[in-house]
Tab-separated table of C-alpha atoms in Angstrom:
chain	number	residue	atom	x	y	z
S	14	UNK	CA	97.868	129.708	89.782
S	15	UNK	CA	99.412	126.289	89.229
S	16	UNK	CA	97.645	125.443	85.994
S	17	UNK	CA	95.664	122.657	87.646
S	18	UNK	CA	92.068	123.372	88.577
S	19	UNK	CA	89.668	121.304	90.610
S	20	UNK	CA	85.921	121.541	91.145
S	21	UNK	CA	84.137	121.653	93.417
S	22	UNK	CA	86.384	123.064	96.124
S	23	UNK	CA	84.095	121.821	98.876
S	24	UNK	CA	81.584	118.976	98.827
S	25	UNK	CA	79.279	117.589	101.480
S	26	UNK	CA	77.480	114.394	100.606
S	27	UNK	CA	75.462	111.658	102.220
S	28	UNK	CA	76.504	108.040	102.103
S	29	UNK	CA	73.904	107.215	99.464
S	30	UNK	CA	74.770	110.075	97.125
S	31	UNK	CA	76.660	109.924	93.857
S	32	UNK	CA	78.972	112.785	93.014
S	33	UNK	CA	81.962	113.485	90.816
S	34	UNK	CA	85.139	115.454	91.309
S	35	UNK	CA	86.680	117.154	88.304
S	36	UNK	CA	90.270	118.058	87.570
S	37	UNK	CA	91.667	119.923	84.581
S	38	UNK	CA	95.273	120.729	83.810
S	39	UNK	CA	96.390	123.444	81.412
S	40	UNK	CA	100.086	122.548	81.434
S	41	UNK	CA	100.242	120.104	78.538
S	42	UNK	CA	101.211	117.274	80.880
S	43	UNK	CA	100.417	113.680	80.077
S	44	UNK	CA	100.344	112.098	83.537
S	45	UNK	CA	97.606	112.830	86.071
S	46	UNK	CA	97.081	111.629	89.616
S	47	UNK	CA	94.458	111.425	92.336
S	48	UNK	CA	95.685	111.648	95.924
S	49	UNK	CA	93.829	111.422	99.216
S	50	UNK	CA	95.079	113.513	102.135
S	51	UNK	CA	93.591	112.829	105.556
S	52	UNK	CA	94.441	114.624	108.759
S	53	UNK	CA	97.740	113.470	110.223
S	54	UNK	CA	98.411	111.048	107.355
S	55	UNK	CA	100.836	111.233	104.465
S	56	UNK	CA	99.650	111.710	100.932
S	57	UNK	CA	98.008	108.527	99.674
S	58	UNK	CA	98.219	107.910	95.950
S	59	UNK	CA	94.937	106.553	94.607
S	60	UNK	CA	95.201	106.468	90.818
S	61	UNK	CA	97.696	107.340	88.111
S	62	UNK	CA	96.951	107.934	84.447
S	63	UNK	CA	99.502	108.320	81.697
S	64	UNK	CA	98.291	109.263	78.223
S	65	UNK	CA	94.756	108.482	79.384
S	66	UNK	CA	95.707	104.950	80.391
S	67	UNK	CA	95.452	103.936	84.009
S	68	UNK	CA	98.850	102.720	85.137
S	69	UNK	CA	98.409	102.483	88.892
S	70	UNK	CA	95.548	101.626	91.176
S	71	UNK	CA	96.703	101.439	94.754
S	72	UNK	CA	94.061	99.081	96.134
S	73	UNK	CA	91.409	101.760	96.193
S	74	UNK	CA	87.856	100.644	97.099
S	75	UNK	CA	85.488	100.330	94.176
S	76	UNK	CA	83.294	103.120	95.547
S	77	UNK	CA	85.925	105.405	93.964
S	78	UNK	CA	85.891	105.231	90.190
S	79	UNK	CA	88.319	107.293	88.085
S	80	UNK	CA	87.808	108.438	84.528
S	81	UNK	CA	90.319	110.075	82.214
S	82	UNK	CA	88.712	111.023	78.889
S	83	UNK	CA	91.842	112.854	77.664
S	84	UNK	CA	95.229	113.992	78.930
S	85	UNK	CA	93.823	117.255	80.275
S	86	UNK	CA	90.837	116.019	82.248
S	87	UNK	CA	90.460	113.648	85.151
S	88	UNK	CA	87.369	112.718	87.106
S	89	UNK	CA	86.772	110.845	90.317
S	90	UNK	CA	83.296	109.388	90.582
S	91	UNK	CA	82.069	108.775	94.102
S	92	UNK	CA	79.234	106.530	95.244
S	93	UNK	CA	78.112	105.043	98.549
S	94	UNK	CA	81.021	106.586	100.409
S	95	UNK	CA	81.720	106.153	104.099
S	96	UNK	CA	82.380	108.857	106.690
S	97	UNK	CA	86.026	107.756	106.847
S	98	UNK	CA	86.356	108.812	103.211
S	99	UNK	CA	86.121	112.430	104.336
S	100	UNK	CA	89.413	114.035	103.321
S	101	UNK	CA	91.092	116.461	100.966
S	102	UNK	CA	91.248	114.985	97.466
S	103	UNK	CA	94.095	116.370	95.434
S	104	UNK	CA	94.661	116.129	91.726
S	105	UNK	CA	98.144	116.511	90.287
S	106	UNK	CA	99.810	116.366	86.907
S	107	UNK	CA	103.334	115.934	85.614
S	108	UNK	CA	105.189	115.765	82.340
S	109	UNK	CA	106.169	112.481	80.784
S	110	UNK	CA	109.278	111.092	82.414
S	111	UNK	CA	111.490	108.103	81.975
S	112	UNK	CA	111.151	105.277	84.440
S	113	UNK	CA	112.503	106.102	87.887
S	114	UNK	CA	112.894	109.806	87.166
S	115	UNK	CA	109.664	111.104	88.675
S	116	UNK	CA	109.289	114.631	87.348
S	117	UNK	CA	107.838	117.238	89.672
S	118	UNK	CA	104.118	117.189	90.207
S	119	UNK	CA	101.816	120.189	90.036
S	120	UNK	CA	98.825	120.054	92.339
S	121	UNK	CA	95.380	121.523	92.138
S	122	UNK	CA	93.800	123.258	95.142
S	123	UNK	CA	91.928	120.114	96.153
S	124	UNK	CA	88.340	119.229	96.969
S	125	UNK	CA	87.486	119.138	100.663
S	126	UNK	CA	85.042	116.249	100.922
S	127	UNK	CA	82.804	115.602	103.915
S	128	UNK	CA	80.724	112.433	104.008
S	129	UNK	CA	77.841	112.516	106.476
H	25	UNK	CA	108.805	97.501	100.478
H	26	UNK	CA	110.230	100.867	99.548
H	27	UNK	CA	109.796	103.472	102.288
H	28	UNK	CA	110.602	107.119	102.834
H	29	UNK	CA	110.818	108.193	106.458
H	30	UNK	CA	110.679	111.852	107.369
H	31	UNK	CA	111.400	113.350	110.784
H	32	UNK	CA	110.402	115.092	112.888
H	33	UNK	CA	106.639	115.062	112.490
H	34	UNK	CA	106.352	118.515	114.042
H	35	UNK	CA	108.814	121.232	114.938
H	36	UNK	CA	107.938	124.244	117.040
H	37	UNK	CA	110.350	127.154	116.742
H	38	UNK	CA	110.510	130.761	117.778
H	39	UNK	CA	110.504	133.143	114.866
H	40	UNK	CA	114.114	133.695	113.917
H	41	UNK	CA	115.260	130.228	114.945
H	42	UNK	CA	116.421	127.617	112.455
H	43	UNK	CA	114.406	124.609	111.250
H	44	UNK	CA	115.543	121.293	109.797
H	45	UNK	CA	113.664	118.296	108.439
H	46	UNK	CA	115.277	115.005	107.461
H	47	UNK	CA	114.275	112.431	104.924
H	48	UNK	CA	115.586	108.862	104.726
H	49	UNK	CA	114.839	106.350	102.009
H	50	UNK	CA	115.087	102.595	102.281
H	51	UNK	CA	116.435	102.472	98.726
H	52	UNK	CA	118.734	104.580	96.585
H	53	UNK	CA	116.833	107.336	94.834
H	54	UNK	CA	117.540	108.716	91.372
H	55	UNK	CA	116.351	112.087	92.646
H	56	UNK	CA	114.522	113.645	95.549
H	57	UNK	CA	111.943	116.390	95.497
H	58	UNK	CA	110.753	118.784	98.187
H	59	UNK	CA	107.314	120.316	98.452
H	60	UNK	CA	105.694	122.840	100.781
H	61	UNK	CA	102.048	122.855	101.784
H	62	UNK	CA	100.743	125.968	103.493
H	63	UNK	CA	97.865	125.569	105.972
H	64	UNK	CA	94.680	125.110	103.967
H	65	UNK	CA	96.646	124.865	100.745
H	66	UNK	CA	98.059	122.233	98.454
H	67	UNK	CA	101.600	120.909	98.016
H	68	UNK	CA	103.799	123.163	95.919
H	69	UNK	CA	107.025	121.956	94.345
H	70	UNK	CA	110.138	123.616	95.764
H	71	UNK	CA	113.123	121.855	94.276
H	72	UNK	CA	114.571	118.646	92.876
H	73	UNK	CA	118.013	117.250	93.716
H	74	UNK	CA	119.601	114.746	91.389
H	75	UNK	CA	123.323	114.454	92.036
H	76	UNK	CA	125.035	112.635	94.876
H	77	UNK	CA	126.094	115.151	97.549
H	78	UNK	CA	124.231	117.978	95.840
H	79	UNK	CA	123.494	121.142	97.801
H	80	UNK	CA	121.101	123.786	96.562
H	81	UNK	CA	119.997	127.040	98.138
H	82	UNK	CA	116.887	129.127	97.766
H	83	UNK	CA	117.346	132.271	99.863
H	84	UNK	CA	117.115	131.010	103.479
H	85	UNK	CA	116.401	127.392	102.439
H	86	UNK	CA	119.239	124.901	101.978
H	87	UNK	CA	118.592	121.481	100.476
H	88	UNK	CA	121.045	118.591	100.603
H	89	UNK	CA	121.111	115.193	98.939
H	90	UNK	CA	123.278	112.587	100.623
H	91	UNK	CA	126.307	110.965	99.053
H	92	UNK	CA	124.553	107.604	98.949
H	93	UNK	CA	121.417	109.213	97.512
H	94	UNK	CA	119.317	107.727	100.291
H	95	UNK	CA	118.870	110.730	102.528
H	96	UNK	CA	118.133	114.406	102.222
H	97	UNK	CA	117.564	117.420	104.405
H	98	UNK	CA	115.955	120.817	104.240
H	99	UNK	CA	117.289	123.552	106.507
H	100	UNK	CA	115.653	126.939	106.953
H	101	UNK	CA	117.727	129.695	108.508
H	102	UNK	CA	116.039	132.343	110.658
H	103	UNK	CA	112.463	131.223	110.179
H	104	UNK	CA	109.747	133.711	109.356
H	105	UNK	CA	105.972	133.451	109.660
H	106	UNK	CA	105.778	132.913	105.919
H	107	UNK	CA	107.678	129.637	106.362
H	108	UNK	CA	104.796	128.072	108.299
H	109	UNK	CA	103.459	124.917	106.688
H	110	UNK	CA	104.249	121.262	106.117
H	111	UNK	CA	107.336	120.251	104.177
H	112	UNK	CA	107.304	116.961	102.272
H	113	UNK	CA	110.072	115.030	100.597
H	114	UNK	CA	109.298	112.618	97.774
H	115	UNK	CA	111.278	110.267	95.580
H	116	UNK	CA	110.421	108.195	92.512
H	117	UNK	CA	109.082	104.723	93.123
H	118	UNK	CA	111.458	102.135	91.746
H	119	UNK	CA	110.174	100.288	88.690
H	120	UNK	CA	107.013	102.368	88.550
H	121	UNK	CA	106.213	105.014	85.968
H	122	UNK	CA	105.816	108.538	87.322
H	123	UNK	CA	104.758	107.495	90.822
H	124	UNK	CA	106.330	109.263	93.783
H	125	UNK	CA	106.721	107.853	97.270
H	126	UNK	CA	106.139	110.534	99.871
H	127	UNK	CA	107.468	111.232	103.313
H	128	UNK	CA	104.884	111.913	105.999
H	129	UNK	CA	105.879	115.563	106.169
H	130	UNK	CA	107.263	117.852	108.856
H	131	UNK	CA	104.992	120.582	110.106
H	132	UNK	CA	106.749	123.844	110.950
H	133	UNK	CA	104.968	125.767	113.685
H	134	UNK	CA	106.035	129.226	114.810
H	135	UNK	CA	105.521	129.750	118.537
H	136	UNK	CA	103.492	132.845	119.391
């Protein structure tokens, strides 16, 4: 619907597991984002990529590892997560913008992650 | 640091009543964006305001950007069940490429 797809839509994993979240955008955008959305909390930006280069890393624990092989694909590799990492993980993309303009972001449906 | 405050956190209304959410930034914004997230869904872009004092309408939704470009509001007239969800404002982070700073959102709840 929005041109941004995410897989899987739901994921349950143990604390010792390793898994990856995938995001793909079909909009020709060159900036991609990972957000975390927990219950009763605002959207928390985790990582930003522009033209495959990571431009922001908002003090995210190293158990989250992003990968952006090209402008259309974004991954979030997960390992040794904690139960408090359970949340909705949203991917978004936007078109290139000049500094301070902040073009609108298009979100994927999210991955609902549960860490046991 | 830069902050965007959004109030109220929740608003319960009877169907047919009006709804308003307010957004206040600690710094002047070059633009402000509004998003809607339906229950179980993801944020969807609604509109962007750029000009000082700008007012835009989308059917029953009215968006305003303050003269000082530090505050904004979204007003819904005669709410319907389809309006249920959380409304977020967001503005560009100063001196940061592409990043948005988000309000905490206002959840619109229709009373049964």
